[in-house]
Structures are given as C-alpha cells and as structure tokens.
Amino acid sequence: MRLKIAVFVSGRGSNLEAIIEAIEAGAVGATIVTVVCNNPDAYAVTLAKAHGLDVFVLSHKGMSREAHEAKILEHLKSRDVEFVVLAGYMRVLTGKFLAAFKDPAGYNRVVNIHPTLLPAFKGANGYEDAFAYGVKVSGITIHLVDEQVDHGPILAQRAFPRLADDTLHSFRERGLAVEHALYPEVLAAIANGGVASLLLRDGHGHIEAVARSEK
Amino acid sequence: MRLKIAVFVSGRGSNLEAIIEAIEAGAVGATIVTVVCNNPDAYAVTLAKAHGLDVFVLSHKGMSREAHEAKILEHLKSRDVEFVVLAGYMRVLTGKFLAAFKDPAGYNRVVNIHPTLLPAFKGANGYEDAFAYGVKVSGITIHLVDEQVDHGPILAQRAFPRLADDTLHSFRERGLAVEHALYPEVLAAIANGGVASLLLRDGHGHIEAVARSEK
C-alpha cells in the first residue's frame, strides 16, 4: 500500500518538485493524492498541474483561519489523505487541524521542513538569520508538527557548511540542495517503516515522541 | 614568535590536555605561559603541573568578581599573555577583563569552546540539553568571547551526529572527540594567521567581527 500524502505549498514549490521527481523515479513509496496551496499565484500550482496532480487552491484572504482550514480538511478527507507534508506552506496550522491527523501513538501525521538546525533560527527567514549570525555550520531539519511554530519531534537533520566566500545566495543554494535530497529520503522512510523508525529512543528503548520545550 | 596563551580551566581539563598534546607535537605555534584555575581541587591543576606548566590557582570563593579578576589580570600581565583560551572555565568574564584583551581591530582576544552549535543550547549543560531536545545533529562551537554568555563572533563550528542508539554518555564522548580535535586546530590558525583568518567576510569582503544579537 502506497502512503497517500498531501503536499502543502505557498510559493515556488522546489521541495514539491524534488518530492515529485523522487516519487516518479520510484524512490518513495507514496502517492501525492493532492497538492494544497493558499496562494493562487504560486508557481507550485503550475508545477503540480504540469505533473497531472490534483490541486486544491484556496486563498486564506477574507476568511477566518478556522474556515480556511475547515475547507482544506474537507478536501483532504475526500482524498483519503494519510499524511500531510508541509513544503514551504506559510500558514500556521491550528490544534484542531493537527487533531485530525493525530496518530494513535500520540504524534501528529504532519511533517515540516525548516532550513536551519532547529531549535536555532526559527521563523520565516532561516537562511537569512543563520547567515547574518555568522554560523559556520547550518543545516536542514525535518520534524513532526505540533502546536508551536517550528517545533516538534525531529525526524532528521543534516548539516551543511557556510564557506568563507559564501554569499547569502550561495549559502542558500547549498542548503536547498540538502533540502531536496533529505525530504524525499525522510518520506521514503515514513512510507516504508513509519514515523516510529525515525524517532529517537531513550536509554530504555522507549520512543521519544516529543521535542522538549525550550528553557 | 610563538603566541603566548593562558588556558583557563575549572574542572577535568580534557581540552587543556588536548591543547598541551598538540603543542608538544608541534602542531600549534603557541606556548602556554600559564594555566589559570578557580578550583583548587580541579584535576586540570594536577595535569598542568605534570606537564611542567606555570599554574595560577585562585578560588573565587569569598572574593568579589572584580577582586578575583583583578588578581588574575595582574598575573596574566606578569606572564605577557597575548591570548586567553577558556577551556571549561565556569566563570563569566566582565567587560573590564575583556577590555584588557581588546584587539585594535575591535574584537576580544579571548576564545571559548561550547559543546553545541551556537546559538542553540547556550548555558552550562549543552550536551544534556541538546540530547534531551532530540537533535539528530549537534556540534561544537569555538567563538570569541563578548559580554553576553556563549555569544560572540564564531571562529569555527563542526557538526557531529546523534545516532539512534546513543546514550547521553556516547553522545557526549563523540562531541568531546570533536572538541579535542577542533580546539588545537583553531589555536594553530590563530597562532599562524591571526583571528582575522577565521572571521567571516560579508558580501563586500569586509570582515564580520560580530555575532548578531538574538531576536
């Protein structure tokens, strides 16, 4: 059984493209049953349609967050979506939305990618903030989503360097290459072995399903 | 001319040992002209003496921070110390101390090692905090010291993984191995080319000498 995923996008869709290509190449045992986008002008919509995918576009403008999410949830149910994959989706999901994808094991079946090594540099400008801080090592994080922004159990992290002659552009390009490699790998692992295969275990062999709160 | 350094310690002195061994092996163009310790019972004192080093032990107990630092500064001046190397020194340095080691280029000639990828997991329990959060990638940071705790221009960072079957002990041991390799490398670079060789440059070729404040 292939895992039925929905990919949520707001912009260019470069991670969507990487996931599509990995699926088309047979590397990920999942099917994109729908692409959800809150921005009618996003290039990701064009991209998804070009690959013959189901696309659900609904602007959030002029709607309450709850009403917007309710329409999306209704659509996801109509497509039997099992796992939600956020790929540059610039809207925060409510607890009500997450509850609709809660696994019996206690975590949410919603995954996100963030362009820094969380918990460092949360927020919408990860590349810019890490570059401006002057880090020599940054990285990509893929994590399950909870009700805090850029927070939740970490499924994968991969580091990449900032080189001495990097510009923000070259730094970001290096990170994007890691994003586009790592997201399909993680989705393949989820489709094969489930989320539990990626969660850490504590010293007693119990799965650790939560990122701890910041101090 | 070999760089005259003082190494500050409070505990076991495992980084001091790594630095001593690298110097004795000819890998670092520096001389430890004194070891400063605020804890008379620290193993680092025994270690330093065993290597025939000058050791200055002064407990901070029963003294003001200013009085304690003044005594240390007096000793450092007597030894012509050019660069201060913090290696597990568990005291925060004041702006007055740092001012005594200010380089004409504007940064402080005081370097510290921290067992996480700053700005993540500041504070005295870096290994524990990163492990408990559930990171899959952590790392070591070496940075110039400013008046904020675990903050200042980053000179080097090196990542290491948390593996699925790690205990806190095995995770920390892996990090310590990186610490013991990285600190001598950075000190060798400082002794050879100066701090400027390690600072990042912005898009216009100017050296970026400051870590930005957190948001």
PDB file of N, CA, C and O in Angstrom, chain B residues 83 107 109 186 188-199:
ATOM      1  N   PHE B  83      46.821  36.025  24.496  1.00  0.00           N
ATOM      2  CA  PHE B  83      45.517  35.468  24.110  1.00  0.00           C
ATOM      3  C   PHE B  83      45.036  34.568  25.247  1.00  0.00           C
ATOM      4  O   PHE B  83      45.799  33.757  25.780  1.00  0.00           O
ATOM      5  N   TYR B 107      37.826  43.245  18.269  1.00  0.00           N
ATOM      6  CA  TYR B 107      37.332  42.044  18.957  1.00  0.00           C
ATOM      7  C   TYR B 107      38.196  41.774  20.181  1.00  0.00           C
ATOM      8  O   TYR B 107      39.250  42.393  20.379  1.00  0.00           O
ATOM      9  N   ARG B 109      40.536  39.350  22.464  1.00  0.00           N
ATOM     10  CA  ARG B 109      41.480  38.238  22.279  1.00  0.00           C
ATOM     11  C   ARG B 109      41.262  37.181  23.369  1.00  0.00           C
ATOM     12  O   ARG B 109      42.174  36.791  24.097  1.00  0.00           O
ATOM     13  N   VAL B 186      41.990  25.341  15.775  1.00  0.00           N
ATOM     14  CA  VAL B 186      41.661  26.773  15.783  1.00  0.00           C
ATOM     15  C   VAL B 186      42.813  27.568  16.393  1.00  0.00           C
ATOM     16  O   VAL B 186      43.180  28.636  15.884  1.00  0.00           O
ATOM     17  N   ALA B 188      45.923  26.746  16.369  1.00  0.00           N
ATOM     18  CA  ALA B 188      47.002  26.762  15.371  1.00  0.00           C
ATOM     19  C   ALA B 188      46.750  27.847  14.330  1.00  0.00           C
ATOM     20  O   ALA B 188      47.673  28.574  13.933  1.00  0.00           O
ATOM     21  N   ALA B 189      45.487  27.980  13.900  1.00  0.00           N
ATOM     22  CA  ALA B 189      45.151  29.009  12.903  1.00  0.00           C
ATOM     23  C   ALA B 189      45.338  30.401  13.470  1.00  0.00           C
ATOM     24  O   ALA B 189      45.822  31.311  12.784  1.00  0.00           O
ATOM     25  N   ILE B 190      44.960  30.592  14.726  1.00  0.00           N
ATOM     26  CA  ILE B 190      45.138  31.912  15.357  1.00  0.00           C
ATOM     27  C   ILE B 190      46.629  32.226  15.468  1.00  0.00           C
ATOM     28  O   ILE B 190      47.065  33.342  15.171  1.00  0.00           O
ATOM     29  N   ALA B 191      47.400  31.242  15.895  1.00  0.00           N
ATOM     30  CA  ALA B 191      48.839  31.464  16.060  1.00  0.00           C
ATOM     31  C   ALA B 191      49.518  31.737  14.721  1.00  0.00           C
ATOM     32  O   ALA B 191      50.458  32.527  14.637  1.00  0.00           O
ATOM     33  N   ASN B 192      49.023  31.103  13.665  1.00  0.00           N
ATOM     34  CA  ASN B 192      49.614  31.290  12.330  1.00  0.00           C
ATOM     35  C   ASN B 192      49.158  32.569  11.660  1.00  0.00           C
ATOM     36  O   ASN B 192      49.967  33.360  11.187  1.00  0.00           O
ATOM     37  N   GLY B 193      47.839  32.729  11.549  1.00  0.00           N
ATOM     38  CA  GLY B 193      47.303  33.784  10.698  1.00  0.00           C
ATOM     39  C   GLY B 193      46.536  34.847  11.418  1.00  0.00           C
ATOM     40  O   GLY B 193      46.071  35.820  10.805  1.00  0.00           O
ATOM     41  N   GLY B 194      46.357  34.668  12.724  1.00  0.00           N
ATOM     42  CA  GLY B 194      45.574  35.637  13.466  1.00  0.00           C
ATOM     43  C   GLY B 194      44.090  35.327  13.386  1.00  0.00           C
ATOM     44  O   GLY B 194      43.647  34.529  12.566  1.00  0.00           O
ATOM     45  N   VAL B 195      43.356  35.975  14.253  1.00  0.00           N
ATOM     46  CA  VAL B 195      41.914  35.759  14.325  1.00  0.00           C
ATOM     47  C   VAL B 195      41.234  36.114  13.013  1.00  0.00           C
ATOM     48  O   VAL B 195      40.269  35.468  12.603  1.00  0.00           O
ATOM     49  N   ALA B 196      41.733  37.152  12.341  1.00  0.00           N
ATOM     50  CA  ALA B 196      41.061  37.633  11.128  1.00  0.00           C
ATOM     51  C   ALA B 196      40.911  36.524  10.096  1.00  0.00           C
ATOM     52  O   ALA B 196      39.951  36.517   9.319  1.00  0.00           O
ATOM     53  N   SER B 197      41.847  35.569  10.099  1.00  0.00           N
ATOM     54  CA  SER B 197      41.776  34.496   9.110  1.00  0.00           C
ATOM     55  C   SER B 197      40.574  33.590   9.336  1.00  0.00           C
ATOM     56  O   SER B 197      40.186  32.833   8.452  1.00  0.00           O
ATOM     57  N   LEU B 198      39.989  33.655  10.536  1.00  0.00           N
ATOM     58  CA  LEU B 198      38.859  32.780  10.855  1.00  0.00           C
ATOM     59  C   LEU B 198      37.515  33.487  10.818  1.00  0.00           C
ATOM     60  O   LEU B 198      36.470  32.843  10.820  1.00  0.00           O
ATOM     61  N   LEU B 199      37.542  34.822  10.835  1.00  0.00           N
ATOM     62  CA  LEU B 199      36.271  35.555  10.823  1.00  0.00           C
ATOM     63  C   LEU B 199      35.683  35.538   9.424  1.00  0.00           C
ATOM     64  O   LEU B 199      36.404  35.500   8.421  1.00  0.00           O
TER      65      LEU B 199
END
